Short mmCIF file of C-alpha atoms in Angstrom, two decimals:
data_model
loop_
_atom_site.label_atom_id
_atom_site.label_comp_id
_atom_site.label_asym_id
_atom_site.label_seq_id
_atom_site.Cartn_x
_atom_site.Cartn_y
_atom_site.Cartn_z
CA UNK N 15 -19.16 56.98 55.81
CA UNK N 16 -22.35 56.12 57.68
CA UNK N 17 -20.52 54.23 60.43
CA UNK N 18 -22.93 52.29 62.66
CA UNK N 19 -26.59 52.71 61.80
CA UNK N 20 -29.39 51.62 64.13
CA UNK N 21 -33.08 51.42 63.33
CA UNK N 22 -35.58 52.27 64.61
CA UNK N 23 -34.55 55.20 66.79
CA UNK N 24 -37.73 54.98 68.85
CA UNK N 25 -40.17 52.12 69.43
CA UNK N 26 -43.07 51.47 71.75
CA UNK N 27 -44.17 47.88 72.32
CA UNK N 28 -46.79 46.16 74.36
CA UNK N 29 -45.83 43.41 76.76
CA UNK N 30 -45.48 40.11 74.93
CA UNK N 31 -44.80 41.59 71.51
CA UNK N 32 -41.65 40.72 69.62
CA UNK N 33 -39.48 42.95 67.50
CA UNK N 34 -36.04 43.27 65.94
CA UNK N 35 -33.62 46.13 66.40
CA UNK N 36 -31.46 46.51 63.34
CA UNK N 37 -27.77 47.37 63.33
CA UNK N 38 -25.60 47.80 60.26
CA UNK N 39 -22.03 48.99 59.86
CA UNK N 40 -20.13 49.85 56.69
CA UNK N 41 -16.59 49.73 58.10
CA UNK N 42 -16.02 46.01 57.47
CA UNK N 43 -15.64 45.43 61.20
CA UNK N 44 -15.57 41.84 62.39
CA UNK N 45 -16.58 42.60 65.97
CA UNK N 46 -20.10 43.78 66.76
CA UNK N 47 -22.01 44.00 70.00
CA UNK N 48 -25.22 45.14 71.64
CA UNK N 49 -25.49 47.06 74.90
CA UNK N 50 -28.43 48.30 76.88
CA UNK N 51 -28.41 51.38 79.02
CA UNK N 52 -31.09 51.98 81.62
CA UNK N 53 -31.73 55.54 82.88
CA UNK N 54 -28.81 56.85 84.92
CA UNK N 55 -26.92 53.60 84.55
CA UNK N 56 -23.90 52.33 82.68
CA UNK N 57 -23.88 50.10 79.61
CA UNK N 58 -24.49 46.39 79.97
CA UNK N 59 -23.39 43.94 77.31
CA UNK N 60 -26.20 41.80 75.87
CA UNK N 61 -24.59 39.80 73.07
CA UNK N 62 -21.54 40.12 70.90
CA UNK N 63 -20.07 38.63 67.74
CA UNK N 64 -16.48 38.29 66.59
CA UNK N 65 -17.43 37.52 63.01
CA UNK N 66 -20.11 36.21 60.68
CA UNK N 67 -21.66 33.05 62.04
CA UNK N 68 -20.21 33.53 65.53
CA UNK N 69 -22.14 34.97 68.47
CA UNK N 70 -21.79 34.77 72.22
CA UNK N 71 -23.61 35.94 75.32
CA UNK N 72 -22.75 39.01 77.28
CA UNK N 73 -23.77 40.03 80.78
CA UNK N 74 -27.53 40.18 80.29
CA UNK N 75 -28.53 37.90 77.37
CA UNK N 76 -31.88 36.59 78.67
CA UNK N 77 -34.85 37.61 76.56
CA UNK N 78 -32.73 38.50 73.52
CA UNK N 79 -31.53 36.62 70.46
CA UNK N 80 -28.94 37.58 67.90
CA UNK N 81 -27.60 36.23 64.65
CA UNK N 82 -24.73 37.27 62.41
CA UNK N 83 -25.26 36.07 58.85
CA UNK N 84 -23.19 38.86 57.29
CA UNK N 85 -20.28 41.01 58.41
CA UNK N 86 -22.37 44.15 58.04
CA UNK N 87 -25.49 43.29 60.03
CA UNK N 88 -26.13 42.28 63.63
CA UNK N 89 -29.85 42.33 64.49
CA UNK N 90 -31.11 42.04 68.05
CA UNK N 91 -34.41 40.24 68.56
CA UNK N 92 -36.68 40.66 71.55
CA UNK N 93 -38.64 37.45 71.79
CA UNK N 94 -41.46 38.52 74.13
CA UNK N 95 -41.06 42.10 75.31
CA UNK N 96 -41.32 42.86 79.01
CA UNK N 97 -41.41 46.24 80.81
CA UNK N 98 -37.98 45.40 82.27
CA UNK N 99 -36.60 45.66 78.74
CA UNK N 100 -37.46 49.34 78.52
CA UNK N 101 -34.08 50.86 77.82
CA UNK N 102 -31.83 52.52 75.28
CA UNK N 103 -30.03 49.99 73.12
CA UNK N 104 -26.66 50.71 71.57
CA UNK N 105 -24.96 48.74 68.85
CA UNK N 106 -21.19 48.97 68.52
CA UNK N 107 -18.55 47.63 66.16
CA UNK N 108 -14.80 47.33 66.24
CA UNK N 109 -12.08 46.30 63.84
CA UNK N 110 -10.62 42.96 64.88
CA UNK N 111 -8.95 40.01 63.29
CA UNK N 112 -6.86 40.23 60.18
CA UNK N 113 -3.86 42.52 60.14
CA UNK N 114 -2.94 43.63 63.65
CA UNK N 115 -2.35 47.21 62.59
CA UNK N 116 -6.02 47.50 61.70
CA UNK N 117 -7.17 46.60 65.18
CA UNK N 118 -7.35 49.92 66.93
CA UNK N 119 -9.45 48.61 69.79
CA UNK N 120 -11.90 51.44 69.28
CA UNK N 121 -15.59 50.69 69.60
CA UNK N 122 -17.79 52.71 67.27
CA UNK N 123 -21.30 53.21 68.59
CA UNK N 124 -24.58 53.86 66.86
CA UNK N 125 -26.93 56.62 67.99
CA UNK N 126 -29.08 54.27 70.00
CA UNK N 127 -32.60 52.86 69.84
CA UNK N 128 -34.96 53.96 72.59
CA UNK N 129 -37.41 51.18 73.44
CA UNK N 130 -40.43 51.48 75.71
CA UNK N 131 -42.41 48.41 76.71
CA UNK N 132 -45.83 49.08 78.16
CA UNK D 19 -13.36 39.46 82.96
CA UNK D 20 -11.27 42.45 83.94
CA UNK D 21 -13.59 44.40 86.21
CA UNK D 22 -13.09 48.12 86.58
CA UNK D 23 -13.83 50.49 89.44
CA UNK D 24 -14.17 54.25 89.05
CA UNK D 25 -15.41 57.08 91.27
CA UNK D 26 -19.14 57.62 90.79
CA UNK D 27 -18.84 61.36 90.23
CA UNK D 28 -16.46 64.29 90.22
CA UNK D 29 -16.92 68.04 90.17
CA UNK D 30 -14.54 70.55 88.65
CA UNK D 31 -14.37 74.14 87.44
CA UNK D 32 -13.59 75.45 84.02
CA UNK D 33 -9.90 75.70 83.29
CA UNK D 34 -8.86 73.09 85.83
CA UNK D 35 -7.12 69.81 85.11
CA UNK D 36 -9.23 66.76 85.92
CA UNK D 37 -7.81 63.34 86.73
CA UNK D 38 -10.11 60.32 86.79
CA UNK D 39 -8.65 57.08 88.08
CA UNK D 40 -9.78 53.58 87.16
CA UNK D 41 -8.84 50.48 89.10
CA UNK D 42 -8.46 47.18 87.21
CA UNK D 43 -6.66 44.77 89.50
CA UNK D 44 -7.10 41.64 87.36
CA UNK D 45 -6.05 43.07 84.03
CA UNK D 46 -4.68 40.42 81.67
CA UNK D 47 -1.45 40.53 79.71
CA UNK D 48 -3.22 41.13 76.38
CA UNK D 49 -5.62 43.75 77.72
CA UNK D 50 -5.54 47.38 76.68
CA UNK D 51 -7.11 50.23 78.62
CA UNK D 52 -9.54 52.42 76.73
CA UNK D 53 -11.50 55.45 77.87
CA UNK D 54 -14.80 56.61 76.42
CA UNK D 55 -16.89 59.73 76.84
CA UNK D 56 -20.67 59.74 76.72
CA UNK D 57 -23.02 62.70 76.45
CA UNK D 58 -26.74 62.35 77.23
CA UNK D 59 -28.74 60.60 74.51
CA UNK D 60 -25.59 59.68 72.58
CA UNK D 61 -23.47 56.59 72.25
CA UNK D 62 -20.03 56.60 73.90
CA UNK D 63 -17.12 57.84 71.87
CA UNK D 64 -13.47 56.89 72.06
CA UNK D 65 -11.10 59.24 73.88
CA UNK D 66 -7.79 57.46 74.33
CA UNK D 67 -6.22 54.04 74.63
CA UNK D 68 -3.02 52.73 76.12
CA UNK D 69 -1.15 49.63 77.21
CA UNK D 70 1.54 50.98 79.53
CA UNK D 71 3.30 54.20 80.61
CA UNK D 72 1.87 57.39 79.15
CA UNK D 73 -0.19 58.13 76.08
CA UNK D 74 -1.19 61.60 74.97
CA UNK D 75 -3.43 62.85 72.19
CA UNK D 76 -5.04 66.16 71.36
CA UNK D 77 -7.73 65.87 74.02
CA UNK D 78 -6.34 63.82 76.91
CA UNK D 79 -3.48 61.94 78.51
CA UNK D 80 -3.55 58.45 79.91
CA UNK D 81 -1.16 57.40 82.66
CA UNK D 82 -0.61 53.71 83.36
CA UNK D 83 1.77 52.55 86.11
CA UNK D 84 4.13 49.65 85.63
CA UNK D 85 1.85 47.12 87.35
CA UNK D 86 -1.05 48.21 85.10
CA UNK D 87 -3.56 47.66 87.91
CA UNK D 88 -4.88 51.18 87.54
CA UNK D 89 -4.95 54.00 85.04
CA UNK D 90 -5.61 57.73 85.16
CA UNK D 91 -7.33 59.77 82.51
CA UNK D 92 -6.17 63.37 82.58
CA UNK D 93 -8.21 66.12 80.95
CA UNK D 94 -6.31 69.40 80.76
CA UNK D 95 -8.16 72.69 81.26
CA UNK D 96 -11.70 71.35 81.15
CA UNK D 97 -14.60 73.38 79.82
CA UNK D 98 -18.34 73.16 80.37
CA UNK D 99 -18.60 70.97 77.29
CA UNK D 100 -16.53 68.28 79.02
CA UNK D 101 -19.45 67.57 81.35
CA UNK D 102 -20.19 63.94 80.53
CA UNK D 103 -19.86 60.38 81.76
CA UNK D 104 -16.42 58.82 81.38
CA UNK D 105 -15.95 55.08 81.14
CA UNK D 106 -12.83 52.99 81.56
CA UNK D 107 -12.85 49.77 79.56
CA UNK D 108 -10.31 46.99 79.82
CA UNK D 109 -10.06 44.26 77.24
CA UNK D 110 -8.23 42.54 74.42
CA UNK D 111 -8.53 44.94 71.51
CA UNK D 112 -8.82 42.08 69.08
CA UNK D 113 -12.16 41.26 70.64
CA UNK D 114 -11.68 37.52 70.29
CA UNK D 115 -13.84 35.74 72.84
CA UNK D 116 -13.70 38.91 74.80
CA UNK D 117 -16.64 40.46 76.54
CA UNK D 118 -16.00 44.17 76.47
CA UNK D 119 -17.80 45.05 79.68
CA UNK D 120 -18.20 48.64 80.77
CA UNK D 121 -18.06 49.71 84.39
CA UNK D 122 -20.45 52.17 85.98
CA UNK D 123 -18.57 55.20 84.71
CA UNK D 124 -17.70 58.54 86.31
CA UNK D 125 -20.03 61.51 86.00
CA UNK D 126 -17.92 64.62 85.53
CA UNK D 127 -19.63 67.94 86.18
CA UNK D 128 -17.75 71.04 85.09
CA UNK D 129 -18.94 74.28 86.62
CA UNK D 130 -18.32 77.87 85.59
#
């Protein structure tokens, strides 16, 4: 199984540019989320989704948009990149909903997308 | 949101047992306690999860007192490869309407 796949792994943007970080999972997980991790810091929650068509804000949602049209995909859009958005972005998924015995409470993370905004 | 507090860093030597404590005073009834390990340039990975008392797996033990306001991750006989950041996460494992917020984490340095 591929698990959680993030693309691209590296990206350099200029201030004001927009882009989309892609996240796909093949585990049929209902719950997906995006975190950012700045150098030497912990993970901060940007947005999350508990199922297709449902999204909500995390701790630091400003400057980012998400949508969840399918169970598998959860793209993160940077509307107008700023140097403060230079970070490593992690996508994660978790089984939730449905049969309780399937909900292990374990977040599965992708390998990360390293974004630099100049 | 159930906020967590952990020590910023800990040092240990190979072969020792390491205990990392997490404080979560406002944990909710439906919340579970989950610990993750993160190596540089990698996403966190699941170590262990528990609700109350003691849970043990092949890599760690998790101790949770009756009031559930804290938890302790125990790593037996650490090695150099256990040098990593360890995060305590508290939340409803169903994820419904739940912001799974990570704390700052504990940097564990294992020395030879």
